[in-house]
JSON list of C-alpha atoms in Angstrom, two decimals:
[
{"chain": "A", "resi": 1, "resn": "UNK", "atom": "CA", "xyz": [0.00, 0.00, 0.00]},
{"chain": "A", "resi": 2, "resn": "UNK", "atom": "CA", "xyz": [1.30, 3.77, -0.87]},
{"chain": "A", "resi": 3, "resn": "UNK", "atom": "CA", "xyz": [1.70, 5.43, 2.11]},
{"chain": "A", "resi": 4, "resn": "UNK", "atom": "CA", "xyz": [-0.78, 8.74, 2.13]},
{"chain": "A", "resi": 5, "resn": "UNK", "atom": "CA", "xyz": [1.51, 12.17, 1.23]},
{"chain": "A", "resi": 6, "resn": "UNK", "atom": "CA", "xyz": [0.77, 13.15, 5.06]},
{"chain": "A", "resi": 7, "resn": "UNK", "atom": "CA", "xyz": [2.04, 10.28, 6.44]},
{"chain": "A", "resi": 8, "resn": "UNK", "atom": "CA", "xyz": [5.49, 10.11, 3.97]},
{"chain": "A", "resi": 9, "resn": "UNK", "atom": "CA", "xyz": [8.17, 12.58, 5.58]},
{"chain": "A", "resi": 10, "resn": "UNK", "atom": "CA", "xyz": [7.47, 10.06, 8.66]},
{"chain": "A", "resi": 11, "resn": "UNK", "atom": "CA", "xyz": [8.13, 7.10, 7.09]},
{"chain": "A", "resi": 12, "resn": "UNK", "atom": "CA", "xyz": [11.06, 8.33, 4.63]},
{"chain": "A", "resi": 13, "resn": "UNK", "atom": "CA", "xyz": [12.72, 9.00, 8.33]},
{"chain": "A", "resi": 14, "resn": "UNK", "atom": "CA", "xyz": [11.93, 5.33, 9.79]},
{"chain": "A", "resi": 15, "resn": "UNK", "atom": "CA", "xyz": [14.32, 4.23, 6.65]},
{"chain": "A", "resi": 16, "resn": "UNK", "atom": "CA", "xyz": [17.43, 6.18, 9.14]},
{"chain": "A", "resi": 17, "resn": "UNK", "atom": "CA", "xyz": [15.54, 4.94, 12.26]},
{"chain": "A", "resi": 18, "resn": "UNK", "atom": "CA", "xyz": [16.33, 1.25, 10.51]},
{"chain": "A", "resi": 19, "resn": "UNK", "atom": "CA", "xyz": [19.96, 1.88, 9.77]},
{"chain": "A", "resi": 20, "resn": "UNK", "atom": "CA", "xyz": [20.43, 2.87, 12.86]},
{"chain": "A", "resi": 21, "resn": "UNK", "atom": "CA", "xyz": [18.96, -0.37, 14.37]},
{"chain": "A", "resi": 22, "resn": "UNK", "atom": "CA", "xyz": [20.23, -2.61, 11.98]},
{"chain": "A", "resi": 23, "resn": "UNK", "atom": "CA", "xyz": [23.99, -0.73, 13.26]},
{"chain": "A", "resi": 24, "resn": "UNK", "atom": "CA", "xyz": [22.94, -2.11, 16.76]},
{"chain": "A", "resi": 25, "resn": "UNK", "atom": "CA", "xyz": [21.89, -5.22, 16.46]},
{"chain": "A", "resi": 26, "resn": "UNK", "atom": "CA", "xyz": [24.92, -6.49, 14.86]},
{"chain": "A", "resi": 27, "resn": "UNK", "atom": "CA", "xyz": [27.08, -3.82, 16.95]},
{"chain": "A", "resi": 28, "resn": "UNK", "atom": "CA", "xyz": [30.26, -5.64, 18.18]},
{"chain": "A", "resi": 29, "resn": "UNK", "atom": "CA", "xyz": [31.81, -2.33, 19.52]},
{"chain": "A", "resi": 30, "resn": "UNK", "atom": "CA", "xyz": [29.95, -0.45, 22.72]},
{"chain": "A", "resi": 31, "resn": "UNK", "atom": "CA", "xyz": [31.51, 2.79, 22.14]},
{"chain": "A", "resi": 32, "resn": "UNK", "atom": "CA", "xyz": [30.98, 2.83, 18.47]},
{"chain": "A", "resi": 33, "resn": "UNK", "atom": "CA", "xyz": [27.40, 1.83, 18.94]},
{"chain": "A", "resi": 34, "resn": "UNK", "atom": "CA", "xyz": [26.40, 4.40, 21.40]},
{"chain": "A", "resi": 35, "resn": "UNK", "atom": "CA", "xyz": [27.84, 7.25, 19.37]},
{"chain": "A", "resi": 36, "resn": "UNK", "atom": "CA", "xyz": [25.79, 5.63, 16.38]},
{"chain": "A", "resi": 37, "resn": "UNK", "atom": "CA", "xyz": [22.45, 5.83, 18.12]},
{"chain": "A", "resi": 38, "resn": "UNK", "atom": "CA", "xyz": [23.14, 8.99, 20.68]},
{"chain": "A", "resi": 39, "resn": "UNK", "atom": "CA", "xyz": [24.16, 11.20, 17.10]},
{"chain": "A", "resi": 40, "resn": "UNK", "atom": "CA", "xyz": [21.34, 9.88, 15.84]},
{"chain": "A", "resi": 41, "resn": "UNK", "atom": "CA", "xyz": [19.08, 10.56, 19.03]},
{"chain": "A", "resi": 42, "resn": "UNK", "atom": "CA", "xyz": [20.32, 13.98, 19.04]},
{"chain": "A", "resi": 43, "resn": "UNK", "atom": "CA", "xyz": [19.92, 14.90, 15.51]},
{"chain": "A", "resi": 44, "resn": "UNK", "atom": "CA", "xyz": [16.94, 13.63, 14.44]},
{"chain": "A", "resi": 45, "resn": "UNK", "atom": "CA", "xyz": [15.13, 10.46, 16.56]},
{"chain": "A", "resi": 46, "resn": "UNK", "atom": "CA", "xyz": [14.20, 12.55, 19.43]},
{"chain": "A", "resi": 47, "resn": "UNK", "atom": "CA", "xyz": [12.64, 15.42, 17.35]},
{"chain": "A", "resi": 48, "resn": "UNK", "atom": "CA", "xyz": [10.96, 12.50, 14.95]},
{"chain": "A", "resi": 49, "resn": "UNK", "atom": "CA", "xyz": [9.55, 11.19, 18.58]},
{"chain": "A", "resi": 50, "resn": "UNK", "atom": "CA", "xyz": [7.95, 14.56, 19.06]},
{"chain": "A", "resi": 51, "resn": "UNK", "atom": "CA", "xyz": [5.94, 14.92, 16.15]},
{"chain": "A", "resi": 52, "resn": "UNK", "atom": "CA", "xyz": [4.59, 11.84, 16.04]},
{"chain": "A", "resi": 53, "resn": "UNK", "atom": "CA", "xyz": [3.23, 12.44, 19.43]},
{"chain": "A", "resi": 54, "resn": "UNK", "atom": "CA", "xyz": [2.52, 16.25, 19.27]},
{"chain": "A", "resi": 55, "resn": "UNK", "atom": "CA", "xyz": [1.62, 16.78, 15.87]},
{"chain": "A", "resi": 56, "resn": "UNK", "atom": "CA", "xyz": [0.18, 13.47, 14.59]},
{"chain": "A", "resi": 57, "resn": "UNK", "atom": "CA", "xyz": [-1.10, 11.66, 17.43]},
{"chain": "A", "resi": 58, "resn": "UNK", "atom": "CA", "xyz": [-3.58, 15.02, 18.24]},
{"chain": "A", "resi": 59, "resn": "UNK", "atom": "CA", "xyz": [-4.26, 15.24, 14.81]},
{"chain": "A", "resi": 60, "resn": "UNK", "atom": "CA", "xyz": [-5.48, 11.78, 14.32]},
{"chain": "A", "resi": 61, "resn": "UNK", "atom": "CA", "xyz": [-7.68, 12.63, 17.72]},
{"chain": "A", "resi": 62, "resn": "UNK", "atom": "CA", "xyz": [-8.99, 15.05, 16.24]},
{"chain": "A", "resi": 63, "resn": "UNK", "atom": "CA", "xyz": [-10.62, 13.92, 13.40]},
{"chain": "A", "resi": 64, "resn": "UNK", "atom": "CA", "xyz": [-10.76, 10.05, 13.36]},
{"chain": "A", "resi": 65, "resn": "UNK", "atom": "CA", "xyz": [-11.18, 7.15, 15.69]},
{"chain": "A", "resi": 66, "resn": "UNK", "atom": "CA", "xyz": [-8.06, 6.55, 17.23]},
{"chain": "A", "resi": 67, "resn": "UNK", "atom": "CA", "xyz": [-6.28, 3.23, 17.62]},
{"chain": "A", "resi": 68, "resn": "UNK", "atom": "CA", "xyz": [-5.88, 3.28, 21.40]},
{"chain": "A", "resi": 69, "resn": "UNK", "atom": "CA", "xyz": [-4.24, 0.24, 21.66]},
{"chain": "A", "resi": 70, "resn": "UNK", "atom": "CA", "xyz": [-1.77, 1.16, 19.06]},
{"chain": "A", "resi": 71, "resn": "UNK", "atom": "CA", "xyz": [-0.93, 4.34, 20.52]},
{"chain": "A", "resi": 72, "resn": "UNK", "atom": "CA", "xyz": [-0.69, 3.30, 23.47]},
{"chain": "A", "resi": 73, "resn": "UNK", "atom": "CA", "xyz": [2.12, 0.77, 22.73]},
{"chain": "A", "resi": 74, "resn": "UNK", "atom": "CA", "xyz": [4.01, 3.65, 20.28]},
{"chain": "A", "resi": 75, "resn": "UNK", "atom": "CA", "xyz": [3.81, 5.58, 23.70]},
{"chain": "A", "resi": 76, "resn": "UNK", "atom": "CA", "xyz": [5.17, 2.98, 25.59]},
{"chain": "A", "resi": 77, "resn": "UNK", "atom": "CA", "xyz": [7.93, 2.34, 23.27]},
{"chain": "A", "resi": 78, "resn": "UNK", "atom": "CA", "xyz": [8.77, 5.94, 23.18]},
{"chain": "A", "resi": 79, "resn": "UNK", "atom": "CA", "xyz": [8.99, 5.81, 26.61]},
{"chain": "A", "resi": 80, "resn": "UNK", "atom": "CA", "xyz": [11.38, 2.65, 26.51]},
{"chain": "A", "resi": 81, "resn": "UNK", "atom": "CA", "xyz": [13.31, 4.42, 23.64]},
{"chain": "A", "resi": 82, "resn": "UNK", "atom": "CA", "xyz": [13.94, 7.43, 25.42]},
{"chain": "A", "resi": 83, "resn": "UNK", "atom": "CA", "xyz": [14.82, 5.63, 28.47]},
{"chain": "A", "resi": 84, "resn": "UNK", "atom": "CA", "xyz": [17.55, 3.97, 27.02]},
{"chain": "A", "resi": 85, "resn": "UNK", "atom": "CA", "xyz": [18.85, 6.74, 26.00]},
{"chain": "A", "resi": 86, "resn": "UNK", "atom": "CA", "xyz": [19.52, 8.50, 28.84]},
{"chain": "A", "resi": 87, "resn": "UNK", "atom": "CA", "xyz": [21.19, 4.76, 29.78]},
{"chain": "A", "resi": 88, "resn": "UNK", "atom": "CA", "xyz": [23.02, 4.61, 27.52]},
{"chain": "A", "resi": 89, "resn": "UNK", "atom": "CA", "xyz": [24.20, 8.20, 27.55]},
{"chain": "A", "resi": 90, "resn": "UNK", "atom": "CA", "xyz": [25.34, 7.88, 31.10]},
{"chain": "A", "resi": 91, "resn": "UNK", "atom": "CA", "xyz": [27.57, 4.51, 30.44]},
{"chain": "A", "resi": 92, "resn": "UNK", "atom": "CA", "xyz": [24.73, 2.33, 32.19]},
{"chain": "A", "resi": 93, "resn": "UNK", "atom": "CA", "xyz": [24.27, -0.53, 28.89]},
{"chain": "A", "resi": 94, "resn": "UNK", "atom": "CA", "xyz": [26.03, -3.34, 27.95]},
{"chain": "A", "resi": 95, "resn": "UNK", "atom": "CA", "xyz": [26.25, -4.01, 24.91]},
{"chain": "A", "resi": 96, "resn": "UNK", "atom": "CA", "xyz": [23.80, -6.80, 24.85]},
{"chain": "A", "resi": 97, "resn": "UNK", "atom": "CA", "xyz": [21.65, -3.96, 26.09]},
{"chain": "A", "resi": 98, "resn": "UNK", "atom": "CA", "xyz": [22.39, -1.95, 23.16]},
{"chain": "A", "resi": 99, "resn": "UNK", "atom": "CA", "xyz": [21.60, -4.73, 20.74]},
{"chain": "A", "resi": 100, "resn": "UNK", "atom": "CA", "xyz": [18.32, -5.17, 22.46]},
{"chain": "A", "resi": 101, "resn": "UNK", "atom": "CA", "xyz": [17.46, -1.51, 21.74]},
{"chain": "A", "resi": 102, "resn": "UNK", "atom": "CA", "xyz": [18.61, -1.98, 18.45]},
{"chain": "A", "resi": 103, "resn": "UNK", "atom": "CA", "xyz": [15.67, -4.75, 18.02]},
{"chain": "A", "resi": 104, "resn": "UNK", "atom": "CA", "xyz": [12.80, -2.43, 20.09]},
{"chain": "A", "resi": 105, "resn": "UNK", "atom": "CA", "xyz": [13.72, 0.69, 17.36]},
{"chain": "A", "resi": 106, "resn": "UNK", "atom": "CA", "xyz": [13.12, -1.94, 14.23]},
{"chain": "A", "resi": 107, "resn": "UNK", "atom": "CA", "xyz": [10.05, -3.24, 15.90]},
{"chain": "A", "resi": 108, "resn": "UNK", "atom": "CA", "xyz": [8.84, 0.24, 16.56]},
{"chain": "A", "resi": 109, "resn": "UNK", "atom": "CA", "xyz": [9.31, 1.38, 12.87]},
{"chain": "A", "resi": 110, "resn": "UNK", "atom": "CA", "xyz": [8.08, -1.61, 11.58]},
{"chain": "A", "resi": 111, "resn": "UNK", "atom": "CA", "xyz": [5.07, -1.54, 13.99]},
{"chain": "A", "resi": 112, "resn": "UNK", "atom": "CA", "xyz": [3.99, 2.43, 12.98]},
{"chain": "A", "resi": 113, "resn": "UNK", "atom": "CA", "xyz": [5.11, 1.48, 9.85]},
{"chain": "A", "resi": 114, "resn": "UNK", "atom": "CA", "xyz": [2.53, -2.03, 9.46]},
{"chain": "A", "resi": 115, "resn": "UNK", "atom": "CA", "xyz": [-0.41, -1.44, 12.10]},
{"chain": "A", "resi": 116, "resn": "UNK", "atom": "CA", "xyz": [-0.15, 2.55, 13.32]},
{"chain": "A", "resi": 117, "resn": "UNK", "atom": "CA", "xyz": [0.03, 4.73, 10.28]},
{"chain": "A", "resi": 118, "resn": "UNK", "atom": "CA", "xyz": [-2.15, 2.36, 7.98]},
{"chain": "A", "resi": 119, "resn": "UNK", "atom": "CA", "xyz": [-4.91, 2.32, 10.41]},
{"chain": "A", "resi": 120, "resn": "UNK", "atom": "CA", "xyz": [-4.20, 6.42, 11.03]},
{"chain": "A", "resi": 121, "resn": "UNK", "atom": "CA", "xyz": [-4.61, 6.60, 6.93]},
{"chain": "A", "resi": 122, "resn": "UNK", "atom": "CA", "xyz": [-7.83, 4.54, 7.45]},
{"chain": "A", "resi": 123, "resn": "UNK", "atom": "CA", "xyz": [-9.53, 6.45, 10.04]},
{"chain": "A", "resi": 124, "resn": "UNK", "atom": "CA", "xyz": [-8.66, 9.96, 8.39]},
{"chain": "A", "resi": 125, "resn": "UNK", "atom": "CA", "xyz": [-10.72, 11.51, 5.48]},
{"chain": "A", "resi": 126, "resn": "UNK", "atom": "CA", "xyz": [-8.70, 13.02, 2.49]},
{"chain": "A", "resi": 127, "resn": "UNK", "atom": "CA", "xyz": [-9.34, 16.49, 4.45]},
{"chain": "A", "resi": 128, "resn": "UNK", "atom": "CA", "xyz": [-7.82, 15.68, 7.60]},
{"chain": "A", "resi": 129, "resn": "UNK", "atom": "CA", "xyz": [-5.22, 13.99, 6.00]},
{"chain": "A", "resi": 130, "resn": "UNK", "atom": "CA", "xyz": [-4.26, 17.60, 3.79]},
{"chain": "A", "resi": 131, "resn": "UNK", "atom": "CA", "xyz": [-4.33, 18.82, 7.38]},
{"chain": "A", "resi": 132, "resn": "UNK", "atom": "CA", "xyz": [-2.08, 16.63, 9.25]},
{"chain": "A", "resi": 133, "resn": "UNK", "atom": "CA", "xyz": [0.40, 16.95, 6.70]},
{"chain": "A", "resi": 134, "resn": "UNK", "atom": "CA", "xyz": [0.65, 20.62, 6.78]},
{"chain": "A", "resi": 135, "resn": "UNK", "atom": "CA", "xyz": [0.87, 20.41, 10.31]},
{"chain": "A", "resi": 136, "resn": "UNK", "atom": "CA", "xyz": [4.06, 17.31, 10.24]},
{"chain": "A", "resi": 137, "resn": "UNK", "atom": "CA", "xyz": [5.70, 20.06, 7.45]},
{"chain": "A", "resi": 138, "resn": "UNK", "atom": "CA", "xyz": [5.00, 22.89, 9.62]},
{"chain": "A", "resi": 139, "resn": "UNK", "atom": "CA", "xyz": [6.81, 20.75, 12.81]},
{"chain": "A", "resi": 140, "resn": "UNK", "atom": "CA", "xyz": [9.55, 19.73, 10.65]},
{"chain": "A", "resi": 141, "resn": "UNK", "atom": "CA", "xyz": [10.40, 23.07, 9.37]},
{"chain": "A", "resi": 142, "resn": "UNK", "atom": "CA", "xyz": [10.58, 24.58, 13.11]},
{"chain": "A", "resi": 143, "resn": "UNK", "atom": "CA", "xyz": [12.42, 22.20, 14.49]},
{"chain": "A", "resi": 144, "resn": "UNK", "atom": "CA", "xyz": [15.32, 22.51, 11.48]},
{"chain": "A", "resi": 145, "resn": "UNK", "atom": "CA", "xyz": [14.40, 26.38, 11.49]},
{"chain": "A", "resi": 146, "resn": "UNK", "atom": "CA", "xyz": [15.26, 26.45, 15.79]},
{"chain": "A", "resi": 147, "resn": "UNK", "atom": "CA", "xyz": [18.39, 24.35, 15.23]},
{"chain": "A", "resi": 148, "resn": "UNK", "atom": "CA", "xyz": [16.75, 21.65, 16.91]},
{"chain": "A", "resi": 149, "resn": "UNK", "atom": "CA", "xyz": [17.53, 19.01, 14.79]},
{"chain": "A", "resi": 150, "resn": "UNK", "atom": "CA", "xyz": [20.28, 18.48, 12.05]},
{"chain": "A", "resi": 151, "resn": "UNK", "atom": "CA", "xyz": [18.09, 18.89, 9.10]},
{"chain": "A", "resi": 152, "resn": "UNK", "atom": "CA", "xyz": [20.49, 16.25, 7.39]},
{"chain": "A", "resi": 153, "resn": "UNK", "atom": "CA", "xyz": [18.61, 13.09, 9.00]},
{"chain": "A", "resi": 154, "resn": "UNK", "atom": "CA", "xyz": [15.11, 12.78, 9.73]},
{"chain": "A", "resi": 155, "resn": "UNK", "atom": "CA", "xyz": [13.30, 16.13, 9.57]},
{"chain": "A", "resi": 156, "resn": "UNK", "atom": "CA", "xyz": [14.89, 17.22, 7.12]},
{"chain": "A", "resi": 157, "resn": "UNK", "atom": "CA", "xyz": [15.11, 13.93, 4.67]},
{"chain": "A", "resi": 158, "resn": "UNK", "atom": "CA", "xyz": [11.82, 13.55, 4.55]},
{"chain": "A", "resi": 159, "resn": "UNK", "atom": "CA", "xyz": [10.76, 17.40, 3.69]},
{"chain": "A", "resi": 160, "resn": "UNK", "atom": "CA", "xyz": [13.36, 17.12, 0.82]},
{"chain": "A", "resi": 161, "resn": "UNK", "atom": "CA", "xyz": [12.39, 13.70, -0.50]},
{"chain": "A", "resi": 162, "resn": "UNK", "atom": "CA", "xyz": [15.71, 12.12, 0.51]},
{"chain": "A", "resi": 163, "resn": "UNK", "atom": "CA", "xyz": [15.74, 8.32, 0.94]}
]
């Protein structure tokens, strides 16, 4: 299925989210690994985190039937995510432990990317949909525009069509 124009800068940034994890899982260097995911984390995840939960999940509330469940797992997860990185920022994984977040961020993509947005795409009418992505463009832009993320990795990719 073609993923809606709203829902595509999101998803063109999962494809980094999935380098990055892919990086992890097979990571066989601790040091290497956490600069891998904490420059990534800095740049772009933690931004990416944001708008899916202050521009998209609202948006979805607004006009459609939300999929509680669902969003209640990609809160959990963001949660977990976030977590880990403050452990992992402060020395407290092993690398085991950094493998294992490795396989939480590709389930989390792939989850969004297979249950989340499709039924988000199915709840929304065309309308809401020309809504939501102005607002995800509008986030993107002010988060690159206040330096707050690197505009080379996931807010920015997706508003220029990169990968």
């Amino acid at each position: 299925m073609k993923r809606t124009p709203a829902l595509q800068p999101l998803s063109r940034e999962h494809l980094t989210a999935l380098l990055v994890a892919r990086d992890l899982k097979a990571a066989d260097d601790l040091d290497a690994a956490a600069a891998r995911f904490l420059t990534f984390w800095d740049e772009d995840g933690k931004y990416h985190f944001r708008i899916e939960e202050e521009v998209l999940l609202p948006g979805w509330a607004a006009d459609g039937e939300l999929d509680r469940e669902g969003v209640a797992r990609l809160a959990a997860e963001h949660l977990t995510i976030r977590s880990e990185a403050l452990r992992l920022r402060a020395g407290r994984l092993s690398l085991t432990q950094v493998r294992a977040l490795g396989e939480l961020l590709h389930d989390h993509v792939r989850f969004e990317e297979r249950v989340l947005f499709p039924a988000a795409e199915a709840a929304l009418d065309e309308e809401s949909l020309a809504r939501l992505e102005a607002a995800i463009e509008a986030a993107e832009v002010e988060a690159e525009r206040d330096g707050r993320c690197s505009g080379s990795g996931l807010a920015g990719e997706g508003r220029r069509g990169g990968s």
